[in-house]
Coordinates of C-alpha atoms in Angstrom, one line a residue:
M1 CA 0.3 0.2 0.1
S2 CA 1.5 3.2 -1.1
E3 CA 2.2 6.1 2.1
T4 CA -0.5 7.5 -0.4
L5 CA -2.7 5.1 0.8
G6 CA -2.1 3.6 3.5
S7 CA -2.1 7.2 5.7
T8 CA -6.0 7.6 3.4
V9 CA -7.9 4.6 4.8
A10 CA -5.8 5.7 8.7
R11 CA -7.6 9.0 8.1
A12 CA -11.6 7.4 8.3
G13 CA -10.6 5.1 11.4
C14 CA -11.3 6.4 15.2
V15 CA -11.5 5.3 18.3
I16 CA -15.2 5.2 20.6
S17 CA -14.4 5.3 23.6
V18 CA -17.8 5.5 25.7
S19 CA -18.5 6.2 30.3
H20 CA -20.8 7.6 33.1
S21 CA -19.6 9.6 35.5
R22 CA -22.6 8.6 37.6
D23 CA -22.1 4.4 36.5
T24 CA -19.6 1.9 38.4
R25 CA -20.0 0.4 34.7
G26 CA -16.9 1.7 33.8
C27 CA -15.5 2.4 30.3
C28 CA -15.8 0.0 27.2
S29 CA -13.7 1.0 23.7
G30 CA -12.9 0.2 20.7
S31 CA -12.8 1.0 16.6
G32 CA -15.2 3.6 14.5
V33 CA -15.2 3.9 10.7
L34 CA -15.6 8.0 9.9
L35 CA -18.6 7.7 7.3
S36 CA -18.8 11.9 7.1
R37 CA -16.6 14.0 8.4
D38 CA -18.7 17.1 8.7
P39 CA -21.3 18.3 7.9
P40 CA -22.0 15.9 10.3
G41 CA -19.2 14.5 11.9
I42 CA -21.0 10.8 11.5
V43 CA -19.3 7.8 13.0
L44 CA -20.2 4.1 13.4
C45 CA -18.8 1.6 15.2
P46 CA -20.0 -1.8 17.0
G47 CA -22.8 -1.8 18.6
I48 CA -22.0 -4.0 21.6
L49 CA -20.1 -0.8 23.1
F50 CA -23.4 -0.1 24.6
A51 CA -25.0 -2.7 25.8
P52 CA -23.5 -2.1 29.9
F53 CA -25.6 1.4 29.0
L54 CA -28.6 -0.2 28.2
L55 CA -31.3 1.5 30.7
E56 CA -32.0 -1.1 34.0
F57 CA -35.4 -1.8 32.8
E58 CA -35.1 -1.9 28.9
H59 CA -34.0 -6.1 28.4
P60 CA -33.6 -5.8 24.4
D61 CA -34.8 -9.2 23.2
W62 CA -31.5 -8.8 20.1
S63 CA -32.4 -12.0 18.1
Q64 CA -35.9 -9.6 17.0
E65 CA -35.2 -5.7 17.6
K66 CA -34.0 -3.3 14.8
V67 CA -33.3 -0.8 15.5
L68 CA -32.5 0.8 19.8
L69 CA -32.3 4.9 20.6
S70 CA -31.0 7.1 21.9
D71 CA -34.0 6.5 24.7
R72 CA -33.0 2.9 26.3
F73 CA -29.2 4.6 27.3
L74 CA -28.5 5.5 30.7
P75 CA -29.0 9.7 30.4
G76 CA -25.7 11.4 29.9
L77 CA -23.5 8.2 28.6
Q78 CA -20.2 10.2 27.3
I79 CA -19.0 9.8 23.8
Q80 CA -15.2 10.4 22.6
V81 CA -14.1 10.3 18.9
L82 CA -10.8 10.4 18.2
K83 CA -9.7 11.1 14.7
A84 CA -7.3 12.2 12.4
G85 CA -7.4 16.0 12.0
G86 CA -7.4 19.6 13.4
D87 CA -4.9 20.4 16.2
N88 CA -6.3 19.6 19.7
S89 CA -4.3 15.9 19.8
S90 CA -0.9 15.9 20.6
K91 CA -0.1 15.0 25.2
A92 CA -3.5 16.5 26.3
N93 CA -5.4 14.4 24.2
R94 CA -3.8 11.4 24.8
D95 CA -4.2 12.6 28.7
R96 CA -7.3 13.0 28.3
L97 CA -8.0 9.1 26.9
A98 CA -6.0 7.4 29.5
G99 CA -8.1 9.7 32.3
D100 CA -11.7 8.7 30.0
L101 CA -10.0 4.7 31.3
G102 CA -9.7 5.4 35.4
G103 CA -7.9 3.1 37.2
N104 CA -8.4 0.4 35.6
N105 CA -5.8 0.5 32.4
P106 CA -4.8 -2.9 31.8
V107 CA -0.8 -2.9 31.6
L108 CA 0.7 -3.1 28.3
R109 CA 3.9 -3.7 27.9
F110 CA 6.6 -2.8 25.3
N111 CA 7.8 -5.8 23.8
P112 CA 12.2 -5.3 24.8
L113 CA 13.3 -6.2 21.4
S114 CA 10.8 -3.2 19.4
N115 CA 12.0 -0.1 18.7
R116 CA 9.7 1.5 17.6
G117 CA 8.6 5.8 17.8
R118 CA 6.1 8.0 19.2
S119 CA 3.4 8.4 16.2
P120 CA 3.2 12.0 14.8
N121 CA 0.4 14.0 16.4
G122 CA -2.9 15.2 13.8
W123 CA -5.1 13.4 15.7
R124 CA -8.7 14.9 17.5
H125 CA -10.5 14.3 19.9
C126 CA -14.6 15.1 20.9
E127 CA -17.0 15.1 21.2
A128 CA -19.7 12.6 20.6
E129 CA -23.5 11.6 21.0
L130 CA -25.8 8.4 21.0
L131 CA -28.2 8.7 17.1
M132 CA -29.2 4.6 17.4
V133 CA -27.9 1.6 17.8
A134 CA -29.2 -0.5 14.6
A135 CA -29.7 -3.8 14.0
C136 CA -27.8 -6.1 10.2
P137 CA -30.6 -8.7 9.7
Q138 CA -28.7 -9.6 6.4
F139 CA -25.7 -10.4 8.7
Q140 CA -28.0 -12.2 11.7
E141 CA -29.3 -14.7 8.9
A142 CA -26.0 -15.5 7.3
F143 CA -24.3 -16.0 10.3
S144 CA -26.5 -18.5 12.0
Q145 CA -26.3 -21.0 8.6
I146 CA -21.7 -21.0 8.9
F147 CA -21.8 -20.4 12.3
S148 CA -23.6 -23.2 14.8
T149 CA -23.2 -23.8 18.2
S150 CA -22.0 -27.7 18.8
D151 CA -19.3 -26.2 16.3
R152 CA -18.7 -24.5 20.1
W153 CA -17.7 -20.8 18.1
H154 CA -15.7 -18.6 20.4
F155 CA -15.6 -15.4 20.1
G156 CA -13.6 -12.2 21.1
G157 CA -13.8 -9.8 24.1
N158 CA -14.0 -6.0 23.6
D159 CA -10.9 -5.5 26.4
F160 CA -7.6 -7.4 25.8
E161 CA -7.4 -8.6 28.6
E162 CA -11.6 -10.4 28.5
E163 CA -11.2 -14.2 27.9
V164 CA -13.3 -15.5 24.6
N165 CA -17.1 -14.8 25.2
T166 CA -18.5 -18.4 23.6
L167 CA -21.5 -18.3 21.0
E168 CA -24.4 -17.7 23.3
K169 CA -22.7 -14.5 24.8
D170 CA -21.9 -13.2 21.4
L171 CA -24.0 -14.4 19.3
P172 CA -27.0 -11.3 20.2
C173 CA -24.8 -8.3 19.4
L174 CA -22.8 -9.3 17.1
H175 CA -25.0 -7.9 14.1
W176 CA -25.5 -3.7 16.1
F177 CA -24.5 -1.4 14.9
A178 CA -23.9 2.1 16.5
L179 CA -24.1 4.9 14.3
L180 CA -22.7 8.3 15.9
R181 CA -22.8 12.0 16.1
I182 CA -19.6 14.3 16.1
L183 CA -21.2 18.0 18.4
E184 CA -17.7 19.7 16.8
P185 CA -17.5 20.8 13.7
D186 CA -14.8 19.8 11.5
S187 CA -14.3 22.7 9.2
H188 CA -10.4 21.2 7.9
E189 CA -12.6 19.5 5.8
A190 CA -16.2 17.7 4.2
S191 CA -16.3 14.3 2.7
W192 CA -18.1 11.5 3.2
V193 CA -16.0 8.0 2.6
S194 CA -16.2 6.1 0.0
C195 CA -18.6 2.6 -0.1
V196 CA -18.8 -0.3 -1.8
P197 CA -21.3 -2.7 -1.8
A198 CA -20.2 -6.3 -0.8
G199 CA -21.3 -8.4 -2.8
S200 CA -19.1 -7.2 -5.8
L201 CA -16.3 -9.1 -3.6
R202 CA -14.4 -12.5 -4.6
K203 CA -12.7 -14.9 -3.3
G204 CA -9.3 -13.6 -3.5
D205 CA -9.2 -10.1 -3.6
T206 CA -6.8 -7.9 -1.6
V207 CA -8.5 -6.2 1.3
F208 CA -6.7 -2.7 4.2
T209 CA -8.1 -3.4 7.6
C210 CA -7.8 -0.2 9.4
G211 CA -8.8 -0.4 13.4
S212 CA -6.8 0.0 16.6
P213 CA -6.3 -2.2 18.1
F214 CA -6.9 -2.3 22.5
G215 CA -9.4 0.1 22.1
S216 CA -8.5 3.6 23.4
L217 CA -5.2 1.9 25.3
C218 CA -1.8 3.4 23.7
P219 CA -3.7 5.4 21.2
E220 CA 0.1 7.3 20.4
I221 CA 0.7 4.0 19.7
F222 CA -2.0 1.3 18.2
M223 CA -4.9 3.9 16.5
N224 CA -5.4 2.9 13.3
T225 CA -2.9 0.0 12.7
L226 CA -3.1 -0.9 9.1
S227 CA -3.3 -4.9 7.5
K228 CA -3.4 -6.6 4.3
G229 CA -5.1 -10.0 3.5
I230 CA -7.4 -11.5 0.8
V231 CA -11.2 -12.6 0.8
S232 CA -11.6 -15.6 2.3
N233 CA -15.4 -16.6 2.2
L234 CA -18.2 -14.9 1.5
A235 CA -22.2 -16.1 2.7
G236 CA -25.1 -14.5 2.9
A237 CA -27.8 -12.3 0.4
N238 CA -25.2 -9.8 -1.8
N239 CA -22.0 -11.6 0.2
A240 CA -23.9 -9.6 3.3
L241 CA -20.5 -11.3 5.9
L242 CA -17.0 -11.4 5.2
L243 CA -14.2 -13.9 6.5
T244 CA -10.6 -11.9 6.1
D245 CA -6.8 -13.7 6.7
A246 CA -5.9 -10.1 7.6
R247 CA -4.4 -10.4 11.8
C248 CA -6.6 -8.3 14.0
L249 CA -6.2 -7.8 17.5
P250 CA -9.4 -7.7 19.8
G251 CA -9.9 -3.7 20.1
T252 CA -10.0 -3.4 16.2
E253 CA -14.3 -4.6 16.3
G254 CA -15.6 -1.0 14.5
G255 CA -12.8 -1.6 11.5
G256 CA -13.2 -1.0 8.5
V257 CA -12.6 -3.1 6.1
F258 CA -11.4 -1.5 2.7
V259 CA -11.4 -2.5 -1.1
T260 CA -9.2 -0.7 -3.7
S261 CA -9.1 0.5 -7.3
G262 CA -7.4 3.1 -9.6
M263 CA -9.8 5.9 -7.3
G264 CA -7.8 5.2 -4.3
P265 CA -9.7 2.8 -0.9
H266 CA -13.0 2.5 -0.7
L267 CA -14.4 0.5 2.8
V268 CA -16.6 -2.2 2.2
G269 CA -16.8 -4.1 5.3
I270 CA -17.0 -3.3 9.1
I271 CA -14.9 -5.5 11.3
V272 CA -16.6 -7.8 14.1
A273 CA -14.8 -9.9 15.1
P274 CA -11.4 -10.7 15.0
L275 CA -9.9 -13.5 16.3
C276 CA -12.7 -16.8 15.2
W277 CA -11.5 -20.3 17.2
K278 CA -13.5 -22.9 16.9
A279 CA -13.3 -25.4 19.4
T280 CA -9.9 -25.1 20.4
E281 CA -9.0 -24.3 18.0
W282 CA -7.7 -21.0 16.4
V283 CA -9.2 -20.0 13.1
G284 CA -7.2 -17.1 12.5
L285 CA -10.1 -15.0 10.7
T286 CA -11.8 -11.9 10.9
L287 CA -15.3 -11.9 11.2
V288 CA -16.4 -8.2 8.7
C289 CA -20.7 -7.0 8.0
A290 CA -20.6 -5.9 5.3
V291 CA -21.0 -2.6 5.2
D292 CA -23.7 -2.1 2.6
A293 CA -25.5 -4.3 4.4
I294 CA -26.2 -1.8 7.6
L295 CA -26.2 1.1 5.6
E296 CA -29.6 -0.1 4.2
S297 CA -30.9 -1.6 8.0
V298 CA -30.1 2.3 9.2
A299 CA -32.2 3.3 5.4
G300 CA -34.8 1.3 6.6
I301 CA -35.1 2.4 9.2
L302 CA -35.5 6.1 9.2
S303 CA -37.9 6.0 5.8
G304 CA -39.8 4.0 7.7
S305 CA -39.8 6.2 11.4
R306 CA -41.0 9.8 10.6
G307 CA -40.4 11.3 14.2
F308 CA -36.5 11.4 13.1
P309 CA -35.8 14.5 11.4
K310 CA -32.7 14.1 9.7
P311 CA -32.3 14.4 6.2
W312 CA -28.2 15.1 6.2
L313 CA -27.9 11.0 6.7
L314 CA -28.5 9.4 3.1
P315 CA -26.0 6.2 3.9
A316 CA -27.8 4.7 1.6
E317 CA -26.6 6.9 -1.0
L318 CA -23.8 6.0 0.2
V319 CA -23.3 3.0 -1.5
T320 CA -22.6 3.4 -4.9
R321 CA -23.8 0.5 -7.0
S322 CA -22.1 1.1 -10.2
H323 CA -19.0 -0.1 -10.1
A324 CA -19.7 -3.5 -9.4
M325 CA -16.2 -4.6 -9.9
M326 CA -14.2 -1.5 -8.7
A327 CA -11.4 -4.2 -6.5
L328 CA -8.3 -4.5 -7.9
R329 CA -7.3 -8.4 -8.8
N330 CA -4.5 -9.9 -8.3
G331 CA -4.2 -12.5 -6.5
L332 CA -5.3 -15.9 -7.8
D333 CA -7.1 -17.4 -10.7
R334 CA -10.7 -17.8 -9.4
H335 CA -10.6 -21.5 -12.0
L336 CA -8.8 -22.8 -9.3
L337 CA -11.2 -23.1 -7.1
D338 CA -12.9 -25.7 -8.9
V339 CA -10.9 -27.9 -8.8
V340 CA -10.9 -28.3 -5.2
V341 CA -13.1 -30.6 -3.6
L342 CA -14.9 -31.0 -0.8
V343 CA -14.8 -34.8 0.6
E344 CA -17.2 -36.5 2.6
C345 CA -16.4 -39.8 4.9
G346 CA -19.0 -40.9 7.7
P347 CA -20.2 -37.6 9.2
T348 CA -16.2 -36.3 8.7
W349 CA -15.7 -33.8 6.2
G350 CA -11.9 -33.0 4.4
S351 CA -11.3 -31.6 1.0
G352 CA -9.6 -32.9 -2.3
V353 CA -7.9 -32.3 -5.4
M354 CA -8.5 -32.4 -9.1
M355 CA -6.1 -34.4 -11.1
N356 CA -8.4 -34.3 -14.2
S357 CA -11.7 -34.9 -14.8
K358 CA -11.5 -39.2 -12.8
L359 CA -9.1 -38.6 -10.7
M360 CA -8.8 -37.0 -6.7
L361 CA -6.3 -36.7 -4.8
T362 CA -6.6 -36.2 -0.4
C363 CA -5.2 -37.1 2.2
R364 CA -5.1 -40.9 3.5
H365 CA -6.3 -39.5 7.2
V366 CA -9.3 -38.0 5.9
V367 CA -10.6 -40.8 3.4
C368 CA -10.7 -42.9 7.5
G369 CA -9.9 -46.8 4.9
A370 CA -12.8 -45.8 3.7
S371 CA -13.0 -48.0 0.2
S372 CA -14.8 -45.2 -1.2
V373 CA -15.4 -41.5 -0.5
C374 CA -18.1 -39.0 -2.1
I375 CA -17.5 -35.3 -3.5
R376 CA -19.6 -32.4 -3.5
F377 CA -18.4 -29.7 -6.2
V378 CA -20.2 -27.2 -4.2
T379 CA -17.4 -23.9 -5.7
D380 CA -21.3 -22.4 -6.7
P381 CA -23.2 -23.1 -4.0
K382 CA -26.4 -22.9 -6.5
R383 CA -25.1 -26.0 -8.4
D384 CA -23.5 -28.2 -5.4
S385 CA -23.6 -31.7 -7.3
V386 CA -22.4 -34.9 -5.6
V387 CA -20.2 -37.8 -7.2
K388 CA -19.6 -41.2 -6.1
G389 CA -15.0 -42.0 -5.8
K390 CA -13.8 -45.3 -5.6
V391 CA -10.6 -44.9 -3.4
V392 CA -7.8 -46.4 -4.9
F393 CA -5.0 -46.5 -3.0
S394 CA -4.5 -45.1 0.4
T395 CA -0.7 -44.4 1.5
K396 CA 0.5 -47.5 5.1
D397 CA 0.3 -45.7 8.4
S398 CA 4.0 -45.9 8.5
S399 CA 4.3 -44.0 5.2
P400 CA 5.2 -39.8 5.5
Y401 CA 3.3 -39.2 3.5
D402 CA -0.4 -38.9 3.9
I403 CA -1.6 -39.4 0.6
A404 CA -5.2 -41.2 -1.3
L405 CA -5.6 -41.5 -4.4
V406 CA -9.2 -41.2 -5.6
E407 CA -11.0 -43.0 -8.8
L408 CA -14.7 -40.9 -9.2
E409 CA -17.0 -43.2 -10.8
E410 CA -18.2 -40.2 -12.8
G411 CA -15.9 -38.3 -15.8
L412 CA -16.6 -33.9 -15.2
S413 CA -15.8 -32.2 -18.9
T414 CA -15.9 -28.0 -16.7
L415 CA -12.7 -29.0 -14.8
P416 CA -9.9 -26.3 -15.9
E417 CA -6.3 -27.5 -16.7
L418 CA -3.7 -28.1 -13.0
P419 CA -0.7 -26.6 -14.0
L420 CA 1.8 -28.4 -12.0
A421 CA 4.3 -26.9 -10.6
S422 CA 8.6 -28.2 -11.0
A423 CA 10.2 -25.7 -8.5
F424 CA 9.9 -24.2 -5.2
H425 CA 11.3 -20.9 -4.5
P426 CA 11.3 -19.9 -1.2
G427 CA 8.7 -16.4 -0.1
E428 CA 6.8 -16.8 -3.3
D429 CA 3.0 -15.3 -2.8
V430 CA 1.4 -19.2 -2.2
S431 CA -2.4 -19.1 -1.3
I432 CA -4.2 -21.9 0.1
V433 CA -7.7 -23.6 -1.1
S434 CA -9.7 -25.4 1.3
F435 CA -12.3 -26.5 2.9
G436 CA -11.4 -25.8 6.2
V437 CA -13.3 -24.5 10.0
F438 CA -16.8 -24.8 7.4
G439 CA -17.5 -27.9 5.5
Q440 CA -19.9 -27.0 2.1
A441 CA -21.7 -23.9 4.2
C442 CA -20.4 -21.4 2.2
G443 CA -17.2 -23.1 0.0
P444 CA -13.8 -23.4 0.0
S445 CA -11.8 -20.9 1.3
V446 CA -8.8 -18.6 0.8
T447 CA -6.1 -18.4 2.5
S448 CA -2.9 -16.3 1.4
G449 CA 0.4 -16.3 2.4
I450 CA 3.5 -17.4 1.5
L451 CA 6.3 -20.3 0.9
S452 CA 8.2 -20.1 4.1
A453 CA 10.7 -23.2 3.8
V454 CA 11.0 -25.6 1.3
I455 CA 12.2 -28.7 3.6
T456 CA 14.6 -31.3 1.1
V457 CA 16.2 -34.0 1.4
E458 CA 18.9 -35.6 -0.7
D459 CA 18.1 -32.4 -3.2
K460 CA 14.6 -33.3 -3.3
P461 CA 11.8 -31.1 -1.8
V462 CA 10.1 -33.6 0.7
M463 CA 8.1 -31.5 2.6
L464 CA 6.8 -27.4 1.8
Q465 CA 6.0 -24.7 4.4
A466 CA 3.8 -21.8 4.2
T467 CA 2.0 -19.3 6.5
S468 CA -1.5 -19.1 5.2
A469 CA -3.7 -20.0 7.5
V470 CA -5.8 -23.5 7.6
H471 CA -8.0 -25.4 10.2
G472 CA -10.1 -29.1 10.7
G473 CA -11.0 -29.8 7.4
S474 CA -8.3 -28.2 5.3
S475 CA -6.8 -31.6 5.1
G476 CA -6.5 -33.0 1.2
G477 CA -6.4 -28.5 -0.1
A478 CA -4.5 -27.7 -2.4
L479 CA -1.1 -24.7 -2.0
F480 CA -1.4 -23.2 -5.6
G481 CA 1.5 -20.9 -6.7
T482 CA -0.7 -17.3 -6.3
H483 CA 0.2 -15.7 -9.4
S484 CA 1.8 -18.3 -11.1
G485 CA -1.8 -20.5 -10.1
K486 CA -0.2 -23.9 -10.5
L487 CA -0.7 -26.3 -7.8
L488 CA 2.3 -26.8 -5.4
G489 CA 1.8 -28.8 -2.9
I490 CA -1.4 -31.1 -1.4
V491 CA -1.8 -30.0 2.5
A492 CA -1.8 -32.5 5.0
S493 CA -1.0 -30.9 8.4
N494 CA -0.7 -27.7 10.6
T495 CA 1.0 -26.9 13.8
R496 CA -0.3 -27.5 17.2
D497 CA 1.4 -28.2 20.3
N498 CA 0.3 -31.3 22.0
S499 CA 2.3 -30.1 25.3
V500 CA -0.5 -27.5 25.8
G501 CA -2.9 -28.2 23.2
V502 CA -2.5 -25.2 20.7
T503 CA -2.9 -25.5 17.3
Y504 CA -1.2 -22.6 15.1
P505 CA -3.3 -22.6 11.4
H506 CA -0.5 -20.3 10.8
L507 CA 2.4 -23.2 10.0
N508 CA 1.3 -25.8 8.2
F509 CA 2.6 -28.6 5.6
S510 CA 2.2 -30.0 2.3
I511 CA 3.1 -32.8 0.4
P512 CA 5.0 -31.0 -2.9
V513 CA 3.7 -32.0 -5.7
T514 CA 6.5 -33.4 -7.9
V515 CA 6.7 -36.4 -5.3
L516 CA 3.6 -37.4 -6.3
Q517 CA 3.4 -36.3 -10.1
S518 CA 5.6 -39.6 -11.1
A519 CA 2.6 -41.7 -9.5
I520 CA -0.4 -40.1 -11.7
L521 CA 1.1 -40.1 -15.0
Q522 CA 1.5 -43.7 -14.5
Y523 CA -1.8 -44.3 -13.5
I524 CA -3.3 -42.3 -16.1
H525 CA -1.0 -43.8 -17.8
H526 CA -1.0 -47.6 -17.3
G527 CA -2.9 -47.7 -15.2
S528 CA -0.6 -49.2 -11.8
L529 CA -0.1 -48.0 -8.3
H530 CA 3.7 -48.4 -8.5
G531 CA 4.7 -44.9 -8.4
F532 CA 2.2 -45.0 -5.3
Q533 CA 3.4 -47.8 -3.6
E534 CA 6.4 -46.8 -3.8
L535 CA 5.5 -43.9 -1.3
D536 CA 5.3 -46.2 1.4
R537 CA 8.9 -47.5 1.2
V538 CA 11.1 -44.1 1.4
G539 CA 13.4 -43.6 3.7
E540 CA 14.1 -42.5 7.2
R541 CA 15.7 -39.2 6.7
I542 CA 12.4 -38.7 4.5
Q543 CA 10.3 -40.4 8.1
V544 CA 12.3 -38.3 10.4
V545 CA 11.9 -34.5 8.7
W546 CA 7.4 -35.4 9.0
R547 CA 7.6 -36.8 12.4
L548 CA 9.4 -33.0 13.0
Q549 CA 12.2 -34.8 14.9
R550 CA 16.1 -33.7 14.2
E551 CA 17.5 -36.1 12.5
P552 CA 19.7 -38.9 14.8
V553 CA 23.1 -38.5 15.1
E554 CA 25.3 -41.0 15.8
M555 CA 27.8 -41.4 18.7
P556 CA 31.3 -42.3 18.7
R557 CA 31.0 -45.8 20.8
S558 CA 32.8 -45.5 24.3
K559 CA 35.8 -47.4 24.9
L560 CA 34.3 -49.0 27.8

């Protein structure tokens, strides 16, 4: 991202702090987006920030109601917005925010390795009022379709010291958003943020996020921190729900998600939850709500409320619907998603890669010793098709290469040609396409990263290590070179520390396609499984690599 583009995105971000002088509930803080600067300044932020300040007799049905106006919250709320622009931004602003946090200010220390200097001045501290807290039904519906309580989903809390909340606690408030009005005019510039509909996005599009980790804690360090990733998955009507692999932290809830074009950055979504866990597995994806879905909900509320005169708030007009293909697309070729399929074996599932119209590669542990599996082609959720496949080969449990070959009962004629890599370049951009986490709920997910290491034995690649996020269900998925479009390998595993029960989704391992290519060609041309059977007879050095162990060193014998 260029300096100009980065500063433009950052100027749309702000920090929200909510408290009450006569209430003991403390201060809530998070990130927000400036939809307009003047006149008047309009801010969009998470509705959950205001949940602690409801009147005592108010018990809203979060799943059914559409809007909560300011009269349902404690009178005298103190809402403060720290944003870019203005002159009174330096020490006075930092002191005011620090005071807002009171004596419960969380302790955060620099890592001794860090030597980051003070951020430049240029902030403005403003008072704001609450206009409304509105629900986004489109996001709520999409969320309920792909996130199930039986999967034990967890989401990061608003306070960075707070442990993750259960789905039952988070679900009622995740689809609520607050609109604020800044009380002090900003005479420096008058502008509306440029928004685009999420329906114009597709998986693999590059996105940038802008939020403030830890909310109002230490804004001179964390305010409007940028991150970069891709659209990993989409769900709901007009893509109301987005998932991105951009790295975000607690406190960035309410931050903006932007796409870029030749016309600059455009707001496409609002961060809902920066950290997601499925049971004890960290997913490593950020949950996002499409901004056009939020604004459409607000527009509907305003149009049906005669006693709410706000001619200056025209949320539906913020979204430029004519730019259907605005996002710059320099990621993975969309057609490569079609070769990755969902493999079902009883109640479990994994991923697979179609090598041609009838042959599929997956992992041994995905087929679970079965003689046949079901293969779903769900790239287009509207055209779900199921084909049965026969497991013609599966490596032994003793083999380090966790691989299985499946032949479909019916050949397919619409698959794109799959180019195979013959060489690997550490540091190159890669993408992983798989059905991790969500199964068939919203099609394959795409995550981005780099090829972090190529492990060789006798100068031949035997393992590829990548930083793209993978999860349960990703086994058997495809590791692609992002720019070449070539298949680099078959995803076999990520990393887990069994001593503490932690899984690391951004460190994963794939079987190089060069290990499998000759075996595939032997089977295609001669019907021979000899090449695959050789995978059960590899040497001890390869065994050691895939056991994640050091190669044994022969020690000198003692003379005693």
